[in-house]
CSV table of C-alpha atoms in Angstrom, one decimal:
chain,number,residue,atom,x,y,z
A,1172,UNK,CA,64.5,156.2,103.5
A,1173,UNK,CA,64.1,159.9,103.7
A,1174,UNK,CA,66.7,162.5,102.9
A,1175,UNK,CA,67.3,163.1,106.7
A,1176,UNK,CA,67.5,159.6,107.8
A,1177,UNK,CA,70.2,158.8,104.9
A,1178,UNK,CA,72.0,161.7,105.9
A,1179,UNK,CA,72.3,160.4,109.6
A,1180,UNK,CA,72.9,157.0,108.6
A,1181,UNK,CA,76.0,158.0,106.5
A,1182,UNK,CA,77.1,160.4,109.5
A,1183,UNK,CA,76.6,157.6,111.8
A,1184,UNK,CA,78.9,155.7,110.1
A,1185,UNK,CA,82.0,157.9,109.5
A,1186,UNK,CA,82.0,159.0,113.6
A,1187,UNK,CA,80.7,162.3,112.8
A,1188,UNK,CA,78.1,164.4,114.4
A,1189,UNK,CA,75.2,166.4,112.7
A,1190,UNK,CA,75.7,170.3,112.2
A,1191,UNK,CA,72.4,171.4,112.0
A,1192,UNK,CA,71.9,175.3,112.0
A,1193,UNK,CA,69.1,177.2,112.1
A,1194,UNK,CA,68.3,180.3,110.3
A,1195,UNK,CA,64.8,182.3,109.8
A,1196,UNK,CA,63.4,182.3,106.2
A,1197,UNK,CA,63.3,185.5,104.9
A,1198,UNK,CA,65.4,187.2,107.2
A,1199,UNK,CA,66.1,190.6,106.3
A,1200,UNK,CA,64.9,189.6,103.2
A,1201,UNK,CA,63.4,186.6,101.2
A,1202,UNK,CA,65.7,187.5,98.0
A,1203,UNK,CA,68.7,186.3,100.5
A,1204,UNK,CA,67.7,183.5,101.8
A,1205,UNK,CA,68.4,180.8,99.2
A,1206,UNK,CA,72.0,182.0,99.0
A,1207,UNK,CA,72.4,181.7,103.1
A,1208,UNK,CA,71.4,178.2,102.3
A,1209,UNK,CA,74.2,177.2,100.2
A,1210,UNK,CA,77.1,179.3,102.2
A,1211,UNK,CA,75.8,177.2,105.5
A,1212,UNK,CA,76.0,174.1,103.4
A,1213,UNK,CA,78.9,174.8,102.0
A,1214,UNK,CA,80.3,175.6,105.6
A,1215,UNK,CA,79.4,172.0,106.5
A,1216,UNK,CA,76.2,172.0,107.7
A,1217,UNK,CA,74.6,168.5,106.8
A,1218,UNK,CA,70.9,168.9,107.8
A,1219,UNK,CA,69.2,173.2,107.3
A,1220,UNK,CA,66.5,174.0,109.7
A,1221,UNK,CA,64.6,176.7,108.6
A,1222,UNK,CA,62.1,178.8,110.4
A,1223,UNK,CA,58.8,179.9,109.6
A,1224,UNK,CA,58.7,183.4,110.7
A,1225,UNK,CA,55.3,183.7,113.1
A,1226,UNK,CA,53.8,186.9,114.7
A,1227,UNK,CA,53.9,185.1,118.0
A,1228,UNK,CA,56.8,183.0,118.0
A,1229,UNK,CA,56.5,182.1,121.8
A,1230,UNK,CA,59.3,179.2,122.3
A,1231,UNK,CA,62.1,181.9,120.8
A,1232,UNK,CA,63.6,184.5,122.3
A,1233,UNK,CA,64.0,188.2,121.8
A,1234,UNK,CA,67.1,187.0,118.8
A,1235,UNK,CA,64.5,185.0,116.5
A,1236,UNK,CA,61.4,186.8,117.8
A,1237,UNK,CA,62.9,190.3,116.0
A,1238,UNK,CA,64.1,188.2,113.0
A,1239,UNK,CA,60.9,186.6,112.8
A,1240,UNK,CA,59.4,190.5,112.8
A,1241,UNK,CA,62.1,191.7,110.1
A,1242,UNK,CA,60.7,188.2,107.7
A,1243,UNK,CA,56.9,189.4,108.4
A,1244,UNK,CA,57.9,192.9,107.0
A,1245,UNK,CA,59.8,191.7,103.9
A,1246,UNK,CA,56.3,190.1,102.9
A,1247,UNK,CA,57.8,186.1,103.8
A,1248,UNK,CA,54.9,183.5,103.8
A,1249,UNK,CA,54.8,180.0,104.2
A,1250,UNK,CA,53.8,179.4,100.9
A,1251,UNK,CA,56.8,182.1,99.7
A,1252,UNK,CA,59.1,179.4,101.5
A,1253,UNK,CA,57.7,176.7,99.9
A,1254,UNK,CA,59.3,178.3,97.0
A,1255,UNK,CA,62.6,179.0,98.3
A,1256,UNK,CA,63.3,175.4,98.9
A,1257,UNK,CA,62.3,174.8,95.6
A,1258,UNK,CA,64.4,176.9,94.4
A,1259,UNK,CA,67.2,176.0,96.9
A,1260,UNK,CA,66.8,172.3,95.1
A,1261,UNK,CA,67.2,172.9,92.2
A,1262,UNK,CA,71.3,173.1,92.9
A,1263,UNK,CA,71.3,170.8,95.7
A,1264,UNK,CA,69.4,167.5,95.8
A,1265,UNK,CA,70.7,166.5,98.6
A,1266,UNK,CA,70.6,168.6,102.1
A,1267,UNK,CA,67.6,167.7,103.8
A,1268,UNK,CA,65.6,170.5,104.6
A,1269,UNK,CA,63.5,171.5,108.2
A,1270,UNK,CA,60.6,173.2,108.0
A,1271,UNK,CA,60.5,174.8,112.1
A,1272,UNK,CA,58.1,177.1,112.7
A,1273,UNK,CA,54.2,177.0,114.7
A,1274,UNK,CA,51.2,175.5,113.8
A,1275,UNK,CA,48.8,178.3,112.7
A,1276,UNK,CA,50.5,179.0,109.4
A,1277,UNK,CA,50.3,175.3,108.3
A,1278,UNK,CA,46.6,175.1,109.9
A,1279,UNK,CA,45.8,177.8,107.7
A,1280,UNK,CA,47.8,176.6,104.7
A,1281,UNK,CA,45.4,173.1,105.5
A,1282,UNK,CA,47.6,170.2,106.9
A,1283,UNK,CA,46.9,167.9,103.5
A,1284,UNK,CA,47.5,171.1,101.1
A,1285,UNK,CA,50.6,172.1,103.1
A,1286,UNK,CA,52.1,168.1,103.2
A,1287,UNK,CA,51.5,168.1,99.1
A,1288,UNK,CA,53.0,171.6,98.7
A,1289,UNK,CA,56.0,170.6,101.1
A,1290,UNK,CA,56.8,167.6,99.4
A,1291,UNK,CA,56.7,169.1,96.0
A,1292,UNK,CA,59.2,171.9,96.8
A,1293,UNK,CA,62.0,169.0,98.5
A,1294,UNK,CA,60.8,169.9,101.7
A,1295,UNK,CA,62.3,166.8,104.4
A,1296,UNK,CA,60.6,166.9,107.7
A,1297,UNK,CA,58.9,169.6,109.7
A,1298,UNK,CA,58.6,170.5,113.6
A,1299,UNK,CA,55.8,172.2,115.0
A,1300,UNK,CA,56.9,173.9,118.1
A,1301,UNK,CA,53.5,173.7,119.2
A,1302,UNK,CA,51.9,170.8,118.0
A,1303,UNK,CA,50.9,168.5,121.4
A,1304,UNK,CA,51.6,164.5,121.0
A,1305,UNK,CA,47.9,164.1,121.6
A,1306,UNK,CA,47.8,165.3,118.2
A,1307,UNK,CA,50.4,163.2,116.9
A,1308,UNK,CA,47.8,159.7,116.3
A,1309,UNK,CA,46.4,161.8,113.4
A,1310,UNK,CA,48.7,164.3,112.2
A,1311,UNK,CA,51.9,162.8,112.3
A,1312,UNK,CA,50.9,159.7,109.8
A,1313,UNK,CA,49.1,162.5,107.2
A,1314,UNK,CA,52.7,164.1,107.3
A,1315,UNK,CA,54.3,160.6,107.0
A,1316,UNK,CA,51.9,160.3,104.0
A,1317,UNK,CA,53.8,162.5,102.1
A,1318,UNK,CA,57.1,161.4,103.1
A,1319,UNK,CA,57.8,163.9,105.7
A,1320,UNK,CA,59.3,163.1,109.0
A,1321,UNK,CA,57.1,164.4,111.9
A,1322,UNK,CA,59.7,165.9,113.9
A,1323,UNK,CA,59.4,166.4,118.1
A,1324,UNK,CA,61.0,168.3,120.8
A,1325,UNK,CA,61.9,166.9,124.1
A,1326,UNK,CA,62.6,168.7,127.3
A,1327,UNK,CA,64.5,168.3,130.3
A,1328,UNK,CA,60.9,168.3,131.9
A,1329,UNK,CA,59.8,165.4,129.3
A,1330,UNK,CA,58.3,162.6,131.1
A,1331,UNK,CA,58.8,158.5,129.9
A,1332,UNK,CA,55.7,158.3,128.6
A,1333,UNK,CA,56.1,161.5,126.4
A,1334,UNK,CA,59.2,159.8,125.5
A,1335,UNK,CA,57.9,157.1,124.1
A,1336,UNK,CA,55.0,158.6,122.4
A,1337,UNK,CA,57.5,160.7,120.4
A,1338,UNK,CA,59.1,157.1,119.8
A,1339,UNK,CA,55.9,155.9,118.6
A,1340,UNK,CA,55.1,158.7,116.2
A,1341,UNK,CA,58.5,160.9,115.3
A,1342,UNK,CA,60.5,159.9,112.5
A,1343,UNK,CA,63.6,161.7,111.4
A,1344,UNK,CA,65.6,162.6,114.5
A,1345,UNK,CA,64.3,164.5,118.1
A,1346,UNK,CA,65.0,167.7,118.7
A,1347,UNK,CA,66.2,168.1,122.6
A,1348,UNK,CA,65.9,171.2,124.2
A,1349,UNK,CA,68.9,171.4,126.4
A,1350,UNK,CA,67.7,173.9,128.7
A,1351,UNK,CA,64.2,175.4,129.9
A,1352,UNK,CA,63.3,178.3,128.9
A,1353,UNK,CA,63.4,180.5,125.3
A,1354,UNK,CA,65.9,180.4,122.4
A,1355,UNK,CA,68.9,182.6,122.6
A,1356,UNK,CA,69.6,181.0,126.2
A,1357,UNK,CA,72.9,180.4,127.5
A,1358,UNK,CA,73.4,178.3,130.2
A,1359,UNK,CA,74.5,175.1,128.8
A,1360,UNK,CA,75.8,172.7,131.0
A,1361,UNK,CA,77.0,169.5,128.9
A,1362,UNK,CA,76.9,167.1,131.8
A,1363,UNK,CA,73.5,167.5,132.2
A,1364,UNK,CA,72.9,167.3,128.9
A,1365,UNK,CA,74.1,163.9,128.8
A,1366,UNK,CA,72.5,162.9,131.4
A,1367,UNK,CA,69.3,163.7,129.9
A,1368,UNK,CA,70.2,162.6,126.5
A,1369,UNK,CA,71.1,159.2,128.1
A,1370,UNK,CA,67.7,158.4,129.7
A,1371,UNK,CA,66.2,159.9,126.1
A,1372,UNK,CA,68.3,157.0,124.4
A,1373,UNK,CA,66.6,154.5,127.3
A,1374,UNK,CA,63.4,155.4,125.3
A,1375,UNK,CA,63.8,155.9,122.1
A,1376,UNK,CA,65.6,154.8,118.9
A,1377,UNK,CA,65.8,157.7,116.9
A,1378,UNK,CA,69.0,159.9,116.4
A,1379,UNK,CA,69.0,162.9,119.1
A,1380,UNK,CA,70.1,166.1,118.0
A,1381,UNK,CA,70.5,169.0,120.7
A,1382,UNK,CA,69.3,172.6,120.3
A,1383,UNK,CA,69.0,175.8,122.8
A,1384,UNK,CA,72.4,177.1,124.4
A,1385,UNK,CA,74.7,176.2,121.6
A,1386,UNK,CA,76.6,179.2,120.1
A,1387,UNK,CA,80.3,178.1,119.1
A,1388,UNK,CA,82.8,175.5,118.3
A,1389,UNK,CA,83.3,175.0,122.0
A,1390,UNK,CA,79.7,174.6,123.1
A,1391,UNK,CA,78.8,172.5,120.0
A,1392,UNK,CA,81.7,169.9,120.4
A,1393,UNK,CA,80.8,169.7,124.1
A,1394,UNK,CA,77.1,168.8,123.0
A,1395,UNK,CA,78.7,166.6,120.4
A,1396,UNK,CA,80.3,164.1,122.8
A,1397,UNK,CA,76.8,163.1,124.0
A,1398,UNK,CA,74.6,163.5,120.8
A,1399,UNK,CA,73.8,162.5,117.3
A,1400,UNK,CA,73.7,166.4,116.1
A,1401,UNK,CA,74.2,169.6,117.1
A,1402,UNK,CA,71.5,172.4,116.2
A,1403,UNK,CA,73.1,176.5,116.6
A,1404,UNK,CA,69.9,178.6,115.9
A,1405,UNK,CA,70.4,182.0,117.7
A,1406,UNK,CA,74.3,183.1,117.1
A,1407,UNK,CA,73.4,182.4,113.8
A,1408,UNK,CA,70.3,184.9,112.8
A,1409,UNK,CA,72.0,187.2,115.7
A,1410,UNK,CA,74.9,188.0,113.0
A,1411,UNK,CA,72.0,187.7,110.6
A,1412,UNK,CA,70.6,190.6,112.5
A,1413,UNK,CA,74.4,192.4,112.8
A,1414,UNK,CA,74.7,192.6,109.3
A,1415,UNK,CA,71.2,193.3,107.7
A,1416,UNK,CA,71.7,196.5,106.3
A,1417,UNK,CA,74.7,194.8,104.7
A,1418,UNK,CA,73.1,191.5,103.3
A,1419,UNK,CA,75.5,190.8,100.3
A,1420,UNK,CA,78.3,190.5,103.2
A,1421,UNK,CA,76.3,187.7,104.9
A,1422,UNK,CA,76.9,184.4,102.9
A,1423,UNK,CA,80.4,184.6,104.3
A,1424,UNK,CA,79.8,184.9,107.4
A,1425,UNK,CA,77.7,182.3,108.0
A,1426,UNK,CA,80.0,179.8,105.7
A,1427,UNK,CA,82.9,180.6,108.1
A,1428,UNK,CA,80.5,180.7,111.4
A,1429,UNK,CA,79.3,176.9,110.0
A,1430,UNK,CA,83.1,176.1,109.1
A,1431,UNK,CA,84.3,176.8,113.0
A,1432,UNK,CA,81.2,174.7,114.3
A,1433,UNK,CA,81.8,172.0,111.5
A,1434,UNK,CA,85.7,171.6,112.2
A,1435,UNK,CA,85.1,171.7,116.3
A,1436,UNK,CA,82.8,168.5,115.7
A,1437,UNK,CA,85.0,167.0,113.5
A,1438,UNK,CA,87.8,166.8,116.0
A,1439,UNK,CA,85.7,164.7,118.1
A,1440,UNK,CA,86.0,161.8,115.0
């Protein structure tokens, strides 16, 4: 069983929900991002999704699109992340790791070099915001061949039958965008949410976590009540962002912004 799937399991078990936050590699600076790591986890985040900044980040809004600029500036690469997880791992063996980013990087890397270079580093599973299920026949079982989960996003626009193709070929967990439109967005509404998370369930096995539209304690234990995780991308690089010029300062931030999110799902156990 993969690093993620364990992690759910055991989550699954105690009551407890998923904190999954999201921050962009290399953002201000590659030198910092290892240590944001470790304050998120230590904040209680259980799964890291990590973004793989992109000159043309076209799901994200203007929050991730600027920290995706800032990355690009400070020289970050794909393969440059590759190595920060490495080195991320070699204190913690056990928080999977999310590669999220867009395909051109990885088709440039080469799909077979980049699954062999992911794995190596303790890379766990990977979404490509842009990858299209058509091509999940023949590229999610190359990433599956080196024992990362393929992971997918759903929409409140998803049809049944894209569904159940992300049934057939994601692994891991799905990622379910709770609203339409960009990240950064805000208008959440948690009854719908469920709604669509229910009729997701109708179709698929795998553990649902929820992303766009999530920003605090509040919003994430509203989420919580319907899913198996919570993902809180933008309020996280946008204090990121607040406190660039200041990056030693950051590591504490984000371990108390991850502590607030952690202890408002908690009190849904």
């Amino acid at each position: 069983m993969s690093r993620i799937t364990t992690t759910l399991d055991r989550l699954r078990t105690e009551g407890r929900k998923a904190l999954v936050p999201f921050i962009t590699a290399g953002d201000p600076h590659p030198d910092y991002t290892v240590g944001f790591m470790h304050a998120l986890v230590r904040g209680g985040a259980d799964i890291l999704e990590l973004g793989v900044p992109f000159s043309d980040p076209m799901a994200d809004g203007p929050v991730i699109q600027k920290a995706c600029e800032r990355a690009l500036r400070a020289g970050t690469s794909l393969r440059g992340i590759l190595e920060l997880v490495r080195q991320f791992r070699a204190e913690d063996s056990e928080t999977p790791v999310v590669l999220m980013g867009y395909l051109n990087p990885i088709d440039a890397f080469g799909l077979d070099a980049f699954g062999e270079a992911a794995r190596d580093a303790g890379v766990d599973g990977v979404l490509v915001v842009d990858l299209s299920i058509e091509e999940a026949p023949e590229t999610a079982p190359q990433l599956r061949g080196y024992g990362l989960d393929c992971i997918f996003l759903l929409a409140p626009t998803s049809t049944p039958a894209r569904m159940e193709a992300v049934a057939a070929y994601g692994s891991g967990y799905v990622y379910y965008v709770s609203l339409k439109g960009v990240t950064g967005s805000s208008q959440l509404d948690p009854e719908d949410v469920a709604e669509h998370v229910r009729e997701i369930r109708a179709h698929l096995a795998l553990p649902v976590a929820v992303g766009f539209g999530v920003r605090d304690a509040q919003s994430a234990q509203a989420v919580g009540r319907c899913a198996d995780g919570v993902i809180v991308g933008s309020a996280l690089v946008q204090r990121v962002a607040e406190l660039a010029e200041t990056p030693e300062s950051i590591p504490e931030v984000l371990e108390s912004t991850a502590r607030a999110l952690r202890d408002g799902l908690d009190a849904l156990a």
